[in-house]
């Protein structure tokens, strides 16, 4: 199958590589020449533009940062003659795996439908490790028929595929999950920082909590304390992984959604404020687990 892949960032790049490894022919594109060079070196065929990438593709996949990027790509910027939807052949399946507002997914799906194109939302969980290993969890907003059409492609990039509901429902499931993740990373960071301030070894404390009632995904796979888990972004100076500003975007989406349906999400709101302060202190580009730095005692702080 010929697949166009748009957005070769921390997640999209390895996802596209897995599709190629599975035997699909992939035409990939990113606005960043750096990202294109990196994945050309990994063996991907890079197209000269998004419009060139979608020529002859049966499936188009996008993995972009936020709602405005997805809107601009598919619908065009205000004043443009039209977005990528005008270049995609009718009958094509478009899978957007970016985490964006459910309303934006529905807006693009509506425009796609008018052009005879199937557009579904399929945001993911599992981090960069899951993208590389091909073990992502997909949360799909689509009709049953659209999901079954997408399934063979999604299976090459992930191991869990959930049908959340109609278009947009994948995004709603995703922001519920990421609100929980944002909160639990702060809680995990606070607990380790408290133990360390009391002289405990972060490795020993993490293992105790991992196997106790505080056990969670951060302790299993993504420990925020440097040196506890070699594979975690914390042990690589918080480079790569899931950026603080992307977490901030997701917590903002969760609060907007909560406001729209009058849901009560006080911890989600507090978590958003804490990541916003962390970002404003200059850490927006670091992995979100670097929030621990805002919660730990500085080595040079005088003990009083
Ligand atoms: P990223 O910033 O590393 O990559 C996004 C890429 O999109 C960049 O390379 C950028 O140049 C490119 N891009 C932007 N607009 C474009 C356009 N119009 N055409 C072509 N390329 C364009 O982000 P990421 O970490 O890969 O995350 C992508 C999405 O996945 C986000 O919505 C994020 O919230 C979500 N997500 C990320 C993780 C993670 O661990 N990083 C996990 C789950 C979900």
PDB file of N, CA, C and O and ligand atoms in Angstrom, residues 6-12 29-32 35 50 63-66 69 72-73 97-100 124-128 174 178 222 241-243 246 249-250, ligand 1:
ATOM      1  N   UNK A   6       2.803  12.755   7.051  1.00  0.00           N
ATOM      2  CA  UNK A   6       3.136  14.184   7.228  1.00  0.00           C
ATOM      3  C   UNK A   6       3.419  14.448   8.709  1.00  0.00           C
ATOM      4  O   UNK A   6       2.539  14.252   9.559  1.00  0.00           O
ATOM      5  N   UNK A   7       4.638  14.934   9.002  1.00  0.00           N
ATOM      6  CA  UNK A   7       5.018  15.246  10.392  1.00  0.00           C
ATOM      7  C   UNK A   7       5.961  14.200  10.937  1.00  0.00           C
ATOM      8  O   UNK A   7       5.525  13.160  11.426  1.00  0.00           O
ATOM      9  N   UNK A   8       7.271  14.496  10.837  1.00  0.00           N
ATOM     10  CA  UNK A   8       8.293  13.504  11.224  1.00  0.00           C
ATOM     11  C   UNK A   8       8.992  13.950  12.513  1.00  0.00           C
ATOM     12  O   UNK A   8      10.214  14.018  12.578  1.00  0.00           O
ATOM     13  N   UNK A   9       8.197  14.244  13.541  1.00  0.00           N
ATOM     14  CA  UNK A   9       8.767  14.659  14.820  1.00  0.00           C
ATOM     15  C   UNK A   9       9.142  13.455  15.668  1.00  0.00           C
ATOM     16  O   UNK A   9       9.392  12.359  15.158  1.00  0.00           O
ATOM     17  N   UNK A  10       9.167  13.665  16.972  1.00  0.00           N
ATOM     18  CA  UNK A  10       9.551  12.591  17.894  1.00  0.00           C
ATOM     19  C   UNK A  10       8.685  11.340  17.717  1.00  0.00           C
ATOM     20  O   UNK A  10       9.159  10.223  17.856  1.00  0.00           O
ATOM     21  N   UNK A  11       7.411  11.557  17.407  1.00  0.00           N
ATOM     22  CA  UNK A  11       6.480  10.430  17.266  1.00  0.00           C
ATOM     23  C   UNK A  11       6.331   9.997  15.809  1.00  0.00           C
ATOM     24  O   UNK A  11       6.416   8.811  15.484  1.00  0.00           O
ATOM     25  N   UNK A  12       6.058  10.982  14.935  1.00  0.00           N
ATOM     26  CA  UNK A  12       5.744  10.650  13.547  1.00  0.00           C
ATOM     27  C   UNK A  12       6.886   9.951  12.819  1.00  0.00           C
ATOM     28  O   UNK A  12       6.645   9.008  12.051  1.00  0.00           O
ATOM     29  N   UNK A  29       6.889  13.667   4.666  1.00  0.00           N
ATOM     30  CA  UNK A  29       7.210  15.096   4.556  1.00  0.00           C
ATOM     31  C   UNK A  29       7.111  15.772   5.913  1.00  0.00           C
ATOM     32  O   UNK A  29       6.254  15.439   6.730  1.00  0.00           O
ATOM     33  N   UNK A  30       8.026  16.714   6.156  1.00  0.00           N
ATOM     34  CA  UNK A  30       7.968  17.581   7.341  1.00  0.00           C
ATOM     35  C   UNK A  30       8.433  18.972   6.900  1.00  0.00           C
ATOM     36  O   UNK A  30       9.287  19.098   6.019  1.00  0.00           O
ATOM     37  N   UNK A  31       7.881  20.001   7.533  1.00  0.00           N
ATOM     38  CA  UNK A  31       8.304  21.371   7.215  1.00  0.00           C
ATOM     39  C   UNK A  31       9.749  21.616   7.643  1.00  0.00           C
ATOM     40  O   UNK A  31      10.407  22.507   7.117  1.00  0.00           O
ATOM     41  N   UNK A  32      10.226  20.846   8.609  1.00  0.00           N
ATOM     42  CA  UNK A  32      11.584  21.037   9.117  1.00  0.00           C
ATOM     43  C   UNK A  32      12.586  20.218   8.289  1.00  0.00           C
ATOM     44  O   UNK A  32      12.524  18.983   8.274  1.00  0.00           O
ATOM     45  N   UNK A  35      14.303  17.514  10.338  1.00  0.00           N
ATOM     46  CA  UNK A  35      13.536  16.275  10.546  1.00  0.00           C
ATOM     47  C   UNK A  35      13.583  15.424   9.280  1.00  0.00           C
ATOM     48  O   UNK A  35      13.741  14.195   9.339  1.00  0.00           O
ATOM     49  N   UNK A  50       3.966  18.445   1.109  1.00  0.00           N
ATOM     50  CA  UNK A  50       2.859  17.581   1.540  1.00  0.00           C
ATOM     51  C   UNK A  50       2.015  17.196   0.325  1.00  0.00           C
ATOM     52  O   UNK A  50       1.570  16.048   0.194  1.00  0.00           O
ATOM     53  N   UNK A  63       0.867  13.599  11.844  1.00  0.00           N
ATOM     54  CA  UNK A  63       1.269  13.584  13.251  1.00  0.00           C
ATOM     55  C   UNK A  63       1.898  14.942  13.556  1.00  0.00           C
ATOM     56  O   UNK A  63       3.113  15.118  13.506  1.00  0.00           O
ATOM     57  N   UNK A  64       1.025  15.937  13.823  1.00  0.00           N
ATOM     58  CA  UNK A  64       1.445  17.337  13.962  1.00  0.00           C
ATOM     59  C   UNK A  64       1.229  17.806  15.404  1.00  0.00           C
ATOM     60  O   UNK A  64       0.514  17.157  16.169  1.00  0.00           O
ATOM     61  N   UNK A  65       1.828  18.954  15.775  1.00  0.00           N
ATOM     62  CA  UNK A  65       1.754  19.368  17.186  1.00  0.00           C
ATOM     63  C   UNK A  65       0.342  19.670  17.700  1.00  0.00           C
ATOM     64  O   UNK A  65      -0.062  19.132  18.744  1.00  0.00           O
ATOM     65  N   UNK A  66      -0.404  20.553  17.032  1.00  0.00           N
ATOM     66  CA  UNK A  66      -1.633  21.072  17.659  1.00  0.00           C
ATOM     67  C   UNK A  66      -2.711  21.367  16.618  1.00  0.00           C
ATOM     68  O   UNK A  66      -2.481  21.270  15.411  1.00  0.00           O
ATOM     69  N   UNK A  69      -2.059  23.509  13.441  1.00  0.00           N
ATOM     70  CA  UNK A  69      -1.237  22.905  12.383  1.00  0.00           C
ATOM     71  C   UNK A  69      -2.097  21.982  11.509  1.00  0.00           C
ATOM     72  O   UNK A  69      -1.922  21.933  10.297  1.00  0.00           O
ATOM     73  N   UNK A  72      -4.387  24.162   9.366  1.00  0.00           N
ATOM     74  CA  UNK A  72      -3.642  24.820   8.274  1.00  0.00           C
ATOM     75  C   UNK A  72      -3.270  23.806   7.202  1.00  0.00           C
ATOM     76  O   UNK A  72      -3.334  24.105   6.006  1.00  0.00           O
ATOM     77  N   UNK A  73      -2.890  22.586   7.631  1.00  0.00           N
ATOM     78  CA  UNK A  73      -2.476  21.576   6.641  1.00  0.00           C
ATOM     79  C   UNK A  73      -3.651  21.184   5.745  1.00  0.00           C
ATOM     80  O   UNK A  73      -3.540  21.233   4.522  1.00  0.00           O
ATOM     81  N   UNK A  97      -3.266  11.486  13.669  1.00  0.00           N
ATOM     82  CA  UNK A  97      -2.882  10.958  14.986  1.00  0.00           C
ATOM     83  C   UNK A  97      -2.403  12.039  15.945  1.00  0.00           C
ATOM     84  O   UNK A  97      -1.999  11.749  17.060  1.00  0.00           O
ATOM     85  N   UNK A  98      -2.430  13.303  15.500  1.00  0.00           N
ATOM     86  CA  UNK A  98      -2.055  14.425  16.373  1.00  0.00           C
ATOM     87  C   UNK A  98      -3.060  14.502  17.529  1.00  0.00           C
ATOM     88  O   UNK A  98      -4.203  14.082  17.378  1.00  0.00           O
ATOM     89  N   UNK A  99      -2.616  15.062  18.670  1.00  0.00           N
ATOM     90  CA  UNK A  99      -3.565  15.331  19.756  1.00  0.00           C
ATOM     91  C   UNK A  99      -4.070  16.756  19.579  1.00  0.00           C
ATOM     92  O   UNK A  99      -3.298  17.709  19.731  1.00  0.00           O
ATOM     93  N   UNK A 100      -5.342  16.902  19.231  1.00  0.00           N
ATOM     94  CA  UNK A 100      -5.919  18.230  18.949  1.00  0.00           C
ATOM     95  C   UNK A 100      -7.329  18.296  19.543  1.00  0.00           C
ATOM     96  O   UNK A 100      -7.831  17.310  20.093  1.00  0.00           O
ATOM     97  N   UNK A 124      -2.640   8.982  19.927  1.00  0.00           N
ATOM     98  CA  UNK A 124      -1.928   7.823  20.488  1.00  0.00           C
ATOM     99  C   UNK A 124      -1.445   8.082  21.908  1.00  0.00           C
ATOM    100  O   UNK A 124      -1.281   9.212  22.334  1.00  0.00           O
ATOM    101  N   UNK A 125      -1.153   6.982  22.579  1.00  0.00           N
ATOM    102  CA  UNK A 125      -0.474   7.015  23.868  1.00  0.00           C
ATOM    103  C   UNK A 125       0.641   5.969  23.799  1.00  0.00           C
ATOM    104  O   UNK A 125       0.559   5.027  23.019  1.00  0.00           O
ATOM    105  N   UNK A 126       1.653   6.159  24.610  1.00  0.00           N
ATOM    106  CA  UNK A 126       2.742   5.169  24.628  1.00  0.00           C
ATOM    107  C   UNK A 126       4.109   5.813  24.514  1.00  0.00           C
ATOM    108  O   UNK A 126       5.127   5.139  24.663  1.00  0.00           O
ATOM    109  N   UNK A 127       4.134   7.115  24.225  1.00  0.00           N
ATOM    110  CA  UNK A 127       5.405   7.848  24.209  1.00  0.00           C
ATOM    111  C   UNK A 127       6.301   7.475  23.043  1.00  0.00           C
ATOM    112  O   UNK A 127       5.931   6.670  22.172  1.00  0.00           O
ATOM    113  N   UNK A 128       7.486   8.092  23.046  1.00  0.00           N
ATOM    114  CA  UNK A 128       8.413   7.862  21.936  1.00  0.00           C
ATOM    115  C   UNK A 128       8.900   6.410  21.937  1.00  0.00           C
ATOM    116  O   UNK A 128       9.144   5.840  20.874  1.00  0.00           O
ATOM    117  N   UNK A 174      -8.266  10.784  24.578  1.00  0.00           N
ATOM    118  CA  UNK A 174      -6.841  11.126  24.721  1.00  0.00           C
ATOM    119  C   UNK A 174      -6.621  12.229  25.765  1.00  0.00           C
ATOM    120  O   UNK A 174      -5.693  12.154  26.583  1.00  0.00           O
ATOM    121  N   UNK A 178      -4.429  12.086  29.108  1.00  0.00           N
ATOM    122  CA  UNK A 178      -3.268  12.952  29.349  1.00  0.00           C
ATOM    123  C   UNK A 178      -3.459  13.869  30.545  1.00  0.00           C
ATOM    124  O   UNK A 178      -2.489  14.257  31.188  1.00  0.00           O
ATOM    125  N   UNK A 222       8.812   5.732  33.108  1.00  0.00           N
ATOM    126  CA  UNK A 222       9.137   7.115  32.747  1.00  0.00           C
ATOM    127  C   UNK A 222       9.522   7.880  33.999  1.00  0.00           C
ATOM    128  O   UNK A 222       9.041   8.986  34.247  1.00  0.00           O
ATOM    129  N   UNK A 241      11.361  12.712  24.015  1.00  0.00           N
ATOM    130  CA  UNK A 241      10.168  12.443  24.822  1.00  0.00           C
ATOM    131  C   UNK A 241       8.991  13.324  24.465  1.00  0.00           C
ATOM    132  O   UNK A 241       8.772  13.670  23.300  1.00  0.00           O
ATOM    133  N   UNK A 242       8.225  13.717  25.481  1.00  0.00           N
ATOM    134  CA  UNK A 242       6.971  14.455  25.297  1.00  0.00           C
ATOM    135  C   UNK A 242       7.158  15.837  25.920  1.00  0.00           C
ATOM    136  O   UNK A 242       7.264  15.973  27.149  1.00  0.00           O
ATOM    137  N   UNK A 243       7.220  16.867  25.061  1.00  0.00           N
ATOM    138  CA  UNK A 243       7.567  18.208  25.521  1.00  0.00           C
ATOM    139  C   UNK A 243       6.587  18.790  26.542  1.00  0.00           C
ATOM    140  O   UNK A 243       5.381  18.537  26.478  1.00  0.00           O
ATOM    141  N   UNK A 246       3.790  20.533  24.937  1.00  0.00           N
ATOM    142  CA  UNK A 246       2.740  19.663  24.379  1.00  0.00           C
ATOM    143  C   UNK A 246       1.804  19.206  25.506  1.00  0.00           C
ATOM    144  O   UNK A 246       0.583  19.134  25.328  1.00  0.00           O
ATOM    145  N   UNK A 249      -0.441  22.050  26.274  1.00  0.00           N
ATOM    146  CA  UNK A 249      -1.513  22.126  25.262  1.00  0.00           C
ATOM    147  C   UNK A 249      -2.634  21.140  25.605  1.00  0.00           C
ATOM    148  O   UNK A 249      -3.813  21.486  25.595  1.00  0.00           O
ATOM    149  N   UNK A 250      -2.256  19.898  25.960  1.00  0.00           N
ATOM    150  CA  UNK A 250      -3.274  18.870  26.234  1.00  0.00           C
ATOM    151  C   UNK A 250      -4.088  19.220  27.484  1.00  0.00           C
ATOM    152  O   UNK A 250      -5.306  19.007  27.530  1.00  0.00           O
TER     153      UNK A 250
HETATM  154  P1  LIG B   1       7.120  17.180  17.495  1.00  0.00           P
HETATM  155  O1  LIG B   1       7.056  18.636  17.779  1.00  0.00           O
HETATM  156  O2  LIG B   1       8.359  16.405  17.815  1.00  0.00           O
HETATM  157  O3  LIG B   1       6.808  16.902  15.931  1.00  0.00           O
HETATM  158  C1  LIG B   1       5.849  17.581  15.172  1.00  0.00           C
HETATM  159  C2  LIG B   1       6.412  17.732  13.761  1.00  0.00           C
HETATM  160  O4  LIG B   1       5.396  18.284  12.913  1.00  0.00           O
HETATM  161  C3  LIG B   1       7.607  18.699  13.688  1.00  0.00           C
HETATM  162  O5  LIG B   1       8.732  18.019  13.128  1.00  0.00           O
HETATM  163  C4  LIG B   1       7.106  19.849  12.791  1.00  0.00           C
HETATM  164  O6  LIG B   1       8.122  20.389  11.963  1.00  0.00           O
HETATM  165  C5  LIG B   1       6.042  19.122  11.964  1.00  0.00           C
HETATM  166  N1  LIG B   1       5.055  19.986  11.340  1.00  0.00           N
HETATM  167  C6  LIG B   1       4.300  20.982  11.888  1.00  0.00           C
HETATM  168  N2  LIG B   1       3.447  21.482  10.979  1.00  0.00           N
HETATM  169  C7  LIG B   1       3.664  20.812   9.812  1.00  0.00           C
HETATM  170  C8  LIG B   1       3.091  20.849   8.513  1.00  0.00           C
HETATM  171  N3  LIG B   1       2.123  21.707   8.207  1.00  0.00           N
HETATM  172  N4  LIG B   1       3.558  20.004   7.578  1.00  0.00           N
HETATM  173  C9  LIG B   1       4.549  19.124   7.864  1.00  0.00           C
HETATM  174  N5  LIG B   1       5.135  19.010   9.085  1.00  0.00           N
HETATM  175  C10 LIG B   1       4.682  19.857  10.043  1.00  0.00           C
HETATM  176  O7  LIG B   1       5.861  16.548  18.220  1.00  0.00           O
HETATM  177  P2  LIG B   1       5.666  15.014  18.687  1.00  0.00           P
HETATM  178  O8  LIG B   1       6.250  14.828  20.038  1.00  0.00           O
HETATM  179  O9  LIG B   1       6.024  14.111  17.564  1.00  0.00           O
HETATM  180  O10 LIG B   1       4.066  15.024  18.878  1.00  0.00           O
HETATM  181  C11 LIG B   1       3.168  15.046  17.771  1.00  0.00           C
HETATM  182  C12 LIG B   1       1.742  14.913  18.307  1.00  0.00           C
HETATM  183  O11 LIG B   1       1.636  13.687  19.041  1.00  0.00           O
HETATM  184  C13 LIG B   1       1.335  16.053  19.265  1.00  0.00           C
HETATM  185  O12 LIG B   1       0.000  16.376  19.041  1.00  0.00           O
HETATM  186  C14 LIG B   1       1.538  15.421  20.630  1.00  0.00           C
HETATM  187  O13 LIG B   1       0.684  16.018  21.606  1.00  0.00           O
HETATM  188  C15 LIG B   1       1.184  13.967  20.359  1.00  0.00           C
HETATM  189  N6  LIG B   1       1.825  12.971  21.245  1.00  0.00           N
HETATM  190  C16 LIG B   1       3.154  13.066  21.577  1.00  0.00           C
HETATM  191  C17 LIG B   1       3.716  12.100  22.402  1.00  0.00           C
HETATM  192  C18 LIG B   1       5.191  12.152  22.797  1.00  0.00           C
HETATM  193  O14 LIG B   1       5.590  11.387  23.695  1.00  0.00           O
HETATM  194  N7  LIG B   1       6.003  12.995  22.167  1.00  0.00           N
HETATM  195  C19 LIG B   1       2.937  11.039  22.882  1.00  0.00           C
HETATM  196  C20 LIG B   1       1.610  10.952  22.502  1.00  0.00           C
HETATM  197  C21 LIG B   1       1.052  11.925  21.682  1.00  0.00           C
END
